[in-house]
mmCIF file of C-alpha atoms in Angstrom:
data_model
loop_
_atom_site.group_PDB
_atom_site.id
_atom_site.type_symbol
_atom_site.label_atom_id
_atom_site.label_comp_id
_atom_site.label_asym_id
_atom_site.label_seq_id
_atom_site.Cartn_x
_atom_site.Cartn_y
_atom_site.Cartn_z
ATOM 1 C CA MET A 1 -5.489 11.744 21.054
ATOM 2 C CA GLN A 2 -7.831 10.460 18.501
ATOM 3 C CA LYS A 3 -6.877 7.926 16.126
ATOM 4 C CA ILE A 4 -6.090 8.458 12.040
ATOM 5 C CA VAL A 5 -6.415 6.819 8.953
ATOM 6 C CA VAL A 6 -3.858 7.732 6.299
ATOM 7 C CA ILE A 7 -4.861 6.043 3.059
ATOM 8 C CA LEU A 8 -2.050 6.171 0.491
ATOM 9 C CA TYR A 9 -2.338 5.767 -3.380
ATOM 10 C CA GLY A 10 0.081 5.649 -6.219
ATOM 11 C CA PRO A 11 1.622 3.313 -8.858
ATOM 12 C CA PRO A 12 4.099 0.969 -8.035
ATOM 13 C CA GLY A 13 7.875 2.447 -7.339
ATOM 14 C CA SER A 14 6.150 6.012 -5.527
ATOM 15 C CA GLY A 15 6.768 5.386 -2.189
ATOM 16 C CA LYS A 16 3.684 3.930 -0.437
ATOM 17 C CA GLY A 17 5.309 1.484 1.805
ATOM 18 C CA THR A 18 8.258 3.897 2.255
ATOM 19 C CA GLN A 19 5.962 6.647 3.405
ATOM 20 C CA ALA A 20 3.549 4.346 5.695
ATOM 21 C CA ASN A 21 6.626 2.941 7.675
ATOM 22 C CA LEU A 22 7.671 6.633 8.011
ATOM 23 C CA LEU A 23 4.066 7.608 9.124
ATOM 24 C CA GLU A 24 3.355 4.640 11.239
ATOM 25 C CA LYS A 25 6.049 6.029 13.506
ATOM 26 C CA LYS A 26 5.141 9.493 13.126
ATOM 27 C CA PHE A 27 1.808 9.060 13.854
ATOM 28 C CA ASP A 28 2.112 6.229 16.274
ATOM 29 C CA LEU A 29 -0.349 3.930 13.867
ATOM 30 C CA ILE A 30 -0.196 0.288 12.440
ATOM 31 C CA HIS A 31 1.112 0.078 8.565
ATOM 32 C CA PHE A 32 -1.363 -1.958 7.203
ATOM 33 C CA ASP A 33 0.741 -2.938 3.919
ATOM 34 C CA THR A 34 -2.062 -4.594 1.783
ATOM 35 C CA GLY A 35 0.712 -6.164 -0.720
ATOM 36 C CA LYS A 36 2.600 -7.787 2.254
ATOM 37 C CA PHE A 37 -0.764 -8.471 4.034
ATOM 38 C CA LEU A 38 -2.281 -10.173 0.716
ATOM 39 C CA GLU A 39 0.819 -11.838 0.206
ATOM 40 C CA SER A 40 1.160 -13.643 3.503
ATOM 41 C CA VAL A 41 -2.616 -14.809 2.918
ATOM 42 C CA VAL A 42 -2.361 -16.434 -0.278
ATOM 43 C CA HIS A 43 1.491 -17.753 0.479
ATOM 44 C CA ASP A 44 0.266 -18.929 4.009
ATOM 45 C CA SER A 45 1.056 -22.522 3.916
ATOM 46 C CA ALA A 46 -1.914 -23.450 6.160
ATOM 47 C CA ARG A 47 -4.520 -22.159 3.528
ATOM 48 C CA GLN A 48 -2.844 -23.521 0.282
ATOM 49 C CA ASN A 49 -5.972 -26.346 0.287
ATOM 50 C CA GLU A 50 -8.291 -23.781 0.095
ATOM 51 C CA ALA A 51 -9.758 -23.314 -3.378
ATOM 52 C CA LEU A 52 -9.967 -19.229 -3.095
ATOM 53 C CA VAL A 53 -6.321 -19.229 -2.174
ATOM 54 C CA LYS A 54 -5.238 -21.172 -4.980
ATOM 55 C CA ARG A 55 -6.723 -18.815 -7.044
ATOM 56 C CA GLU A 56 -5.695 -15.556 -5.982
ATOM 57 C CA ARG A 57 -2.319 -16.753 -5.583
ATOM 58 C CA LYS A 58 -1.784 -17.334 -9.201
ATOM 59 C CA LEU A 59 -3.438 -13.549 -9.803
ATOM 60 C CA PHE A 60 -1.124 -12.081 -7.133
ATOM 61 C CA ASP A 61 2.014 -13.607 -8.086
ATOM 62 C CA GLY A 62 0.923 -12.321 -11.830
ATOM 63 C CA GLY A 63 0.736 -8.780 -10.717
ATOM 64 C CA ILE A 64 -3.028 -8.896 -11.516
ATOM 65 C CA LEU A 65 -5.295 -7.279 -8.822
ATOM 66 C CA MET A 66 -6.940 -9.761 -6.984
ATOM 67 C CA THR A 67 -10.972 -10.489 -6.561
ATOM 68 C CA PRO A 68 -12.537 -7.838 -5.160
ATOM 69 C CA SER A 69 -14.683 -9.686 -2.883
ATOM 70 C CA PHE A 70 -11.813 -11.662 -1.718
ATOM 71 C CA VAL A 71 -9.603 -8.811 -0.664
ATOM 72 C CA LEU A 72 -12.393 -6.873 0.809
ATOM 73 C CA ARG A 73 -13.000 -9.650 3.135
ATOM 74 C CA GLU A 74 -9.625 -10.538 4.159
ATOM 75 C CA VAL A 75 -8.854 -6.668 4.879
ATOM 76 C CA ALA A 76 -12.030 -5.503 6.779
ATOM 77 C CA ARG A 77 -11.286 -8.584 9.150
ATOM 78 C CA GLU A 78 -7.790 -7.494 9.760
ATOM 79 C CA ALA A 79 -8.890 -3.617 9.921
ATOM 80 C CA ARG A 80 -11.542 -4.143 12.485
ATOM 81 C CA ARG A 81 -8.995 -6.263 14.790
ATOM 82 C CA ILE A 82 -6.390 -3.446 14.423
ATOM 83 C CA SER A 83 -9.090 -1.140 15.668
ATOM 84 C CA GLY A 84 -10.272 -3.236 18.276
ATOM 85 C CA ALA A 85 -6.995 -3.281 19.427
ATOM 86 C CA GLY A 86 -7.083 0.815 19.864
ATOM 87 C CA TRP A 87 -4.625 1.430 16.731
ATOM 88 C CA GLY A 88 -4.883 3.946 14.095
ATOM 89 C CA LEU A 89 -3.686 2.894 10.428
ATOM 90 C CA VAL A 90 -2.237 4.005 7.693
ATOM 91 C CA PHE A 91 -2.878 1.948 4.293
ATOM 92 C CA SER A 92 -0.472 1.819 1.391
ATOM 93 C CA GLY A 93 -2.432 1.280 -1.870
ATOM 94 C CA SER A 94 -5.988 0.116 -0.305
ATOM 95 C CA PRO A 95 -8.970 0.015 -0.829
ATOM 96 C CA ARG A 96 -7.581 -0.911 -4.809
ATOM 97 C CA THR A 97 -10.953 -1.133 -6.381
ATOM 98 C CA VAL A 98 -13.928 0.814 -6.782
ATOM 99 C CA TYR A 99 -15.775 -2.146 -5.392
ATOM 100 C CA GLU A 100 -13.396 -2.618 -2.504
ATOM 101 C CA ALA A 101 -13.790 1.704 -1.557
ATOM 102 C CA GLU A 102 -17.488 1.137 -1.751
ATOM 103 C CA ARG A 103 -17.554 -1.003 0.912
ATOM 104 C CA LEU A 104 -14.533 -0.351 3.236
ATOM 105 C CA MET A 105 -14.519 3.200 3.242
ATOM 106 C CA PRO A 106 -18.112 3.101 5.325
ATOM 107 C CA GLU A 107 -16.530 0.278 7.714
ATOM 108 C CA LEU A 108 -13.322 2.766 8.227
ATOM 109 C CA GLU A 109 -15.960 5.748 8.824
ATOM 110 C CA HIS A 110 -17.343 3.697 11.531
ATOM 111 C CA LEU A 111 -14.177 2.803 13.502
ATOM 112 C CA TYR A 112 -12.654 5.825 13.533
ATOM 113 C CA GLY A 113 -14.990 8.805 12.116
ATOM 114 C CA LYS A 114 -15.120 10.480 8.155
ATOM 115 C CA LYS A 115 -12.922 13.869 9.699
ATOM 116 C CA ASN A 116 -9.866 11.368 10.875
ATOM 117 C CA ILE A 117 -9.050 9.779 7.556
ATOM 118 C CA PHE A 118 -6.635 11.565 5.168
ATOM 119 C CA ILE A 119 -6.226 10.144 1.544
ATOM 120 C CA PHE A 120 -3.102 11.065 -0.499
ATOM 121 C CA GLY A 121 -2.148 10.071 -4.158
ATOM 122 C CA LEU A 122 1.555 9.863 -5.140
ATOM 123 C CA GLN A 123 2.547 10.844 -8.582
ATOM 124 C CA LEU A 124 5.178 9.014 -10.586
ATOM 125 C CA ILE A 125 5.859 8.681 -14.092
ATOM 126 C CA PRO A 126 5.389 5.034 -15.604
ATOM 127 C CA ASN A 127 8.921 5.107 -16.544
ATOM 128 C CA HIS A 128 10.111 6.330 -13.013
ATOM 129 C CA SER A 129 8.210 3.205 -11.468
ATOM 130 C CA ILE A 130 9.569 0.620 -13.693
ATOM 131 C CA LYS A 131 13.168 1.925 -12.925
ATOM 132 C CA ARG A 132 12.627 1.714 -9.372
ATOM 133 C CA ASN A 133 10.792 -1.280 -8.732
ATOM 134 C CA SER A 134 13.302 -3.212 -11.256
ATOM 135 C CA ALA A 135 16.215 -2.386 -8.855
ATOM 136 C CA ARG A 136 14.199 -3.013 -5.615
ATOM 137 C CA LEU A 137 15.617 -5.380 -3.293
ATOM 138 C CA MET A 138 13.857 -6.717 -0.392
ATOM 139 C CA CYS A 139 15.389 -8.378 2.910
ATOM 140 C CA THR A 140 14.438 -11.867 3.432
ATOM 141 C CA VAL A 141 14.293 -11.490 7.216
ATOM 142 C CA CYS A 142 12.710 -8.208 8.106
ATOM 143 C CA GLY A 143 11.020 -7.170 4.974
ATOM 144 C CA TYR A 144 12.885 -3.915 4.676
ATOM 145 C CA GLY A 145 13.080 -2.739 1.141
ATOM 146 C CA LEU A 146 16.672 -0.852 0.002
ATOM 147 C CA LEU A 147 16.510 2.546 -1.547
ATOM 148 C CA THR A 148 18.458 1.228 -4.388
ATOM 149 C CA ALA A 149 18.967 5.108 -5.689
ATOM 150 C CA TYR A 150 20.822 5.634 -2.404
ATOM 151 C CA TYR A 151 22.766 2.404 -2.094
ATOM 152 C CA PRO A 152 23.327 1.032 -5.357
ATOM 153 C CA LYS A 153 22.223 -2.840 -5.383
ATOM 154 C CA THR A 154 25.646 -3.880 -7.023
ATOM 155 C CA LYS A 155 27.205 -3.232 -3.216
ATOM 156 C CA ALA A 156 24.490 -4.116 -1.184
ATOM 157 C CA LYS A 157 24.928 -7.514 0.226
ATOM 158 C CA HIS A 158 23.052 -7.530 3.760
ATOM 159 C CA CYS A 159 20.036 -5.428 4.969
ATOM 160 C CA PRO A 160 21.575 -2.603 7.089
ATOM 161 C CA VAL A 161 18.564 -3.013 9.675
ATOM 162 C CA CYS A 162 19.005 -6.739 10.465
ATOM 163 C CA GLY A 163 22.193 -8.003 8.501
ATOM 164 C CA GLY A 164 19.890 -10.679 6.592
ATOM 165 C CA SER A 165 20.293 -11.601 2.869
ATOM 166 C CA PHE A 166 18.078 -9.718 -0.103
ATOM 167 C CA TYR A 167 15.888 -10.893 -2.540
ATOM 168 C CA SER A 168 14.004 -9.490 -5.870
ATOM 169 C CA ARG A 169 10.086 -9.928 -5.594
ATOM 170 C CA ILE A 170 8.382 -11.547 -8.585
ATOM 171 C CA LEU A 171 6.281 -8.349 -8.423
ATOM 172 C CA ASP A 172 9.225 -6.116 -9.251
ATOM 173 C CA LYS A 173 10.225 -7.680 -12.812
ATOM 174 C CA PRO A 174 9.436 -5.070 -15.701
ATOM 175 C CA GLU A 175 6.980 -7.233 -17.453
ATOM 176 C CA VAL A 176 5.051 -7.584 -14.100
ATOM 177 C CA ILE A 177 5.377 -3.604 -13.069
ATOM 178 C CA ARG A 178 3.841 -3.132 -16.617
ATOM 179 C CA VAL A 179 0.892 -4.900 -16.119
ATOM 180 C CA ARG A 180 0.725 -3.790 -12.436
ATOM 181 C CA LEU A 181 0.450 -0.149 -13.659
ATOM 182 C CA LYS A 182 -2.439 -0.985 -16.206
ATOM 183 C CA GLN A 183 -3.959 -2.342 -13.532
ATOM 184 C CA TYR A 184 -3.325 0.699 -11.462
ATOM 185 C CA LYS A 185 -4.992 2.766 -14.112
ATOM 186 C CA GLU A 186 -7.771 1.301 -14.713
ATOM 187 C CA ARG A 187 -8.967 -0.637 -11.760
ATOM 188 C CA THR A 188 -7.118 2.075 -8.876
ATOM 189 C CA GLU A 189 -7.492 5.361 -10.121
ATOM 190 C CA PRO A 190 -11.366 5.404 -10.517
ATOM 191 C CA ILE A 191 -11.223 5.406 -6.880
ATOM 192 C CA PHE A 192 -10.584 8.873 -6.907
ATOM 193 C CA ASP A 193 -14.302 9.435 -8.000
ATOM 194 C CA THR A 194 -15.555 7.560 -5.454
ATOM 195 C CA VAL A 195 -13.985 9.086 -2.411
ATOM 196 C CA LYS A 196 -14.806 12.606 -3.699
ATOM 197 C CA LYS A 197 -18.487 11.459 -3.753
ATOM 198 C CA ARG A 198 -18.083 10.651 -0.449
ATOM 199 C CA GLY A 199 -16.750 14.151 0.886
ATOM 200 C CA TYR A 200 -12.882 13.532 0.874
ATOM 201 C CA ARG A 201 -10.441 15.173 -0.946
ATOM 202 C CA VAL A 202 -7.511 13.277 -2.568
ATOM 203 C CA ILE A 203 -4.272 15.513 -1.794
ATOM 204 C CA LYS A 204 -1.481 14.971 -4.451
ATOM 205 C CA ILE A 205 1.539 14.551 -3.832
ATOM 206 C CA ASP A 206 4.909 14.465 -6.422
ATOM 207 C CA ALA A 207 6.490 11.381 -5.393
ATOM 208 C CA GLU A 208 9.634 12.092 -7.290
ATOM 209 C CA PRO A 209 11.972 13.664 -3.905
ATOM 210 C CA ALA A 210 13.683 11.893 -1.711
ATOM 211 C CA PRO A 211 11.216 10.069 0.655
ATOM 212 C CA TYR A 212 11.804 12.381 3.677
ATOM 213 C CA LYS A 213 10.691 15.616 1.348
ATOM 214 C CA VAL A 214 7.462 13.923 0.247
ATOM 215 C CA LEU A 215 6.913 13.312 4.209
ATOM 216 C CA ALA A 216 7.243 16.698 5.114
ATOM 217 C CA LYS A 217 4.326 17.409 2.369
ATOM 218 C CA ILE A 218 2.408 14.408 3.849
ATOM 219 C CA ILE A 219 2.631 15.408 7.452
ATOM 220 C CA ALA A 220 2.003 19.033 6.568
ATOM 221 C CA ALA A 221 -1.234 18.595 4.733
ATOM 222 C CA ILE A 222 -2.706 16.146 7.823
ATOM 223 C CA LYS A 223 -1.441 19.071 10.459
ATOM 224 C CA ILE A 224 -3.754 21.424 8.608
ATOM 225 C CA ARG A 225 -6.896 19.427 8.534
ATOM 226 C CA LYS A 226 -6.491 18.288 12.112
#
C-alpha cells in the first residue's frame, strides 16, 4: 500500500499528539512528534557544547518557536531517514513556519507524492488550550500524556501504560502556553495560505470532542480522498 503523510495543525492542547499516536497505529505510520523530537535535540547531553543547540534550547524552553533554518535542517534529515526505511509519516504541528513549509513540503512531495499528503487543522479556543495543557501530565518513562479530563490528575500517581511517574512540562505552564498561542497565531496559521497555494486543502476539524470522535472524522476524510 502507498505510504501516506498526515500533517496535523492546531493550537496547544488541541490533541495533535494524541491524534498522531492514534493515526500511527491505524495507518502503520511513524509519528514524527516535532515538539518531542526538537526537545530531544536541544536537551541532548552530547550536543550541549554546540552554540546553535544552546541558542535553540533557550527558545524552546521559553515556549518561543525555534529558528526555522535550524528546525528545517533537523526535521528534513529525520524525514529522509524515516522515508528511506519505508515508513509513512504523521506530523503533529510541523512544518511550523512559512519558511519551513515552503522548503519541507517539496521534500515530502518528492518522498511520498503530493496526492498522498493530507493536511488537517484541529480547532480549539484559547481558553480551552490553557485549561487542557496546564492540567496535562506526562510520563517520565514512556512519554504517555494522561487525559486529565477523563482521569483527574489529583488521583493519578502512576502511568497506566508503564507504571512510571508523571511530570508537568515547562511548556505547559499557563504563562508559556499564552506565548505559544500567540506564536501559533502569528507564525503557524499563515502556513494554511502557503499550502493552499501549492494545491492542498486544509481540512478543519473541531478538536473539542473526545479524541475518538475527532479520530473518526480524520479517518473518514482520509478514506474519502484515497
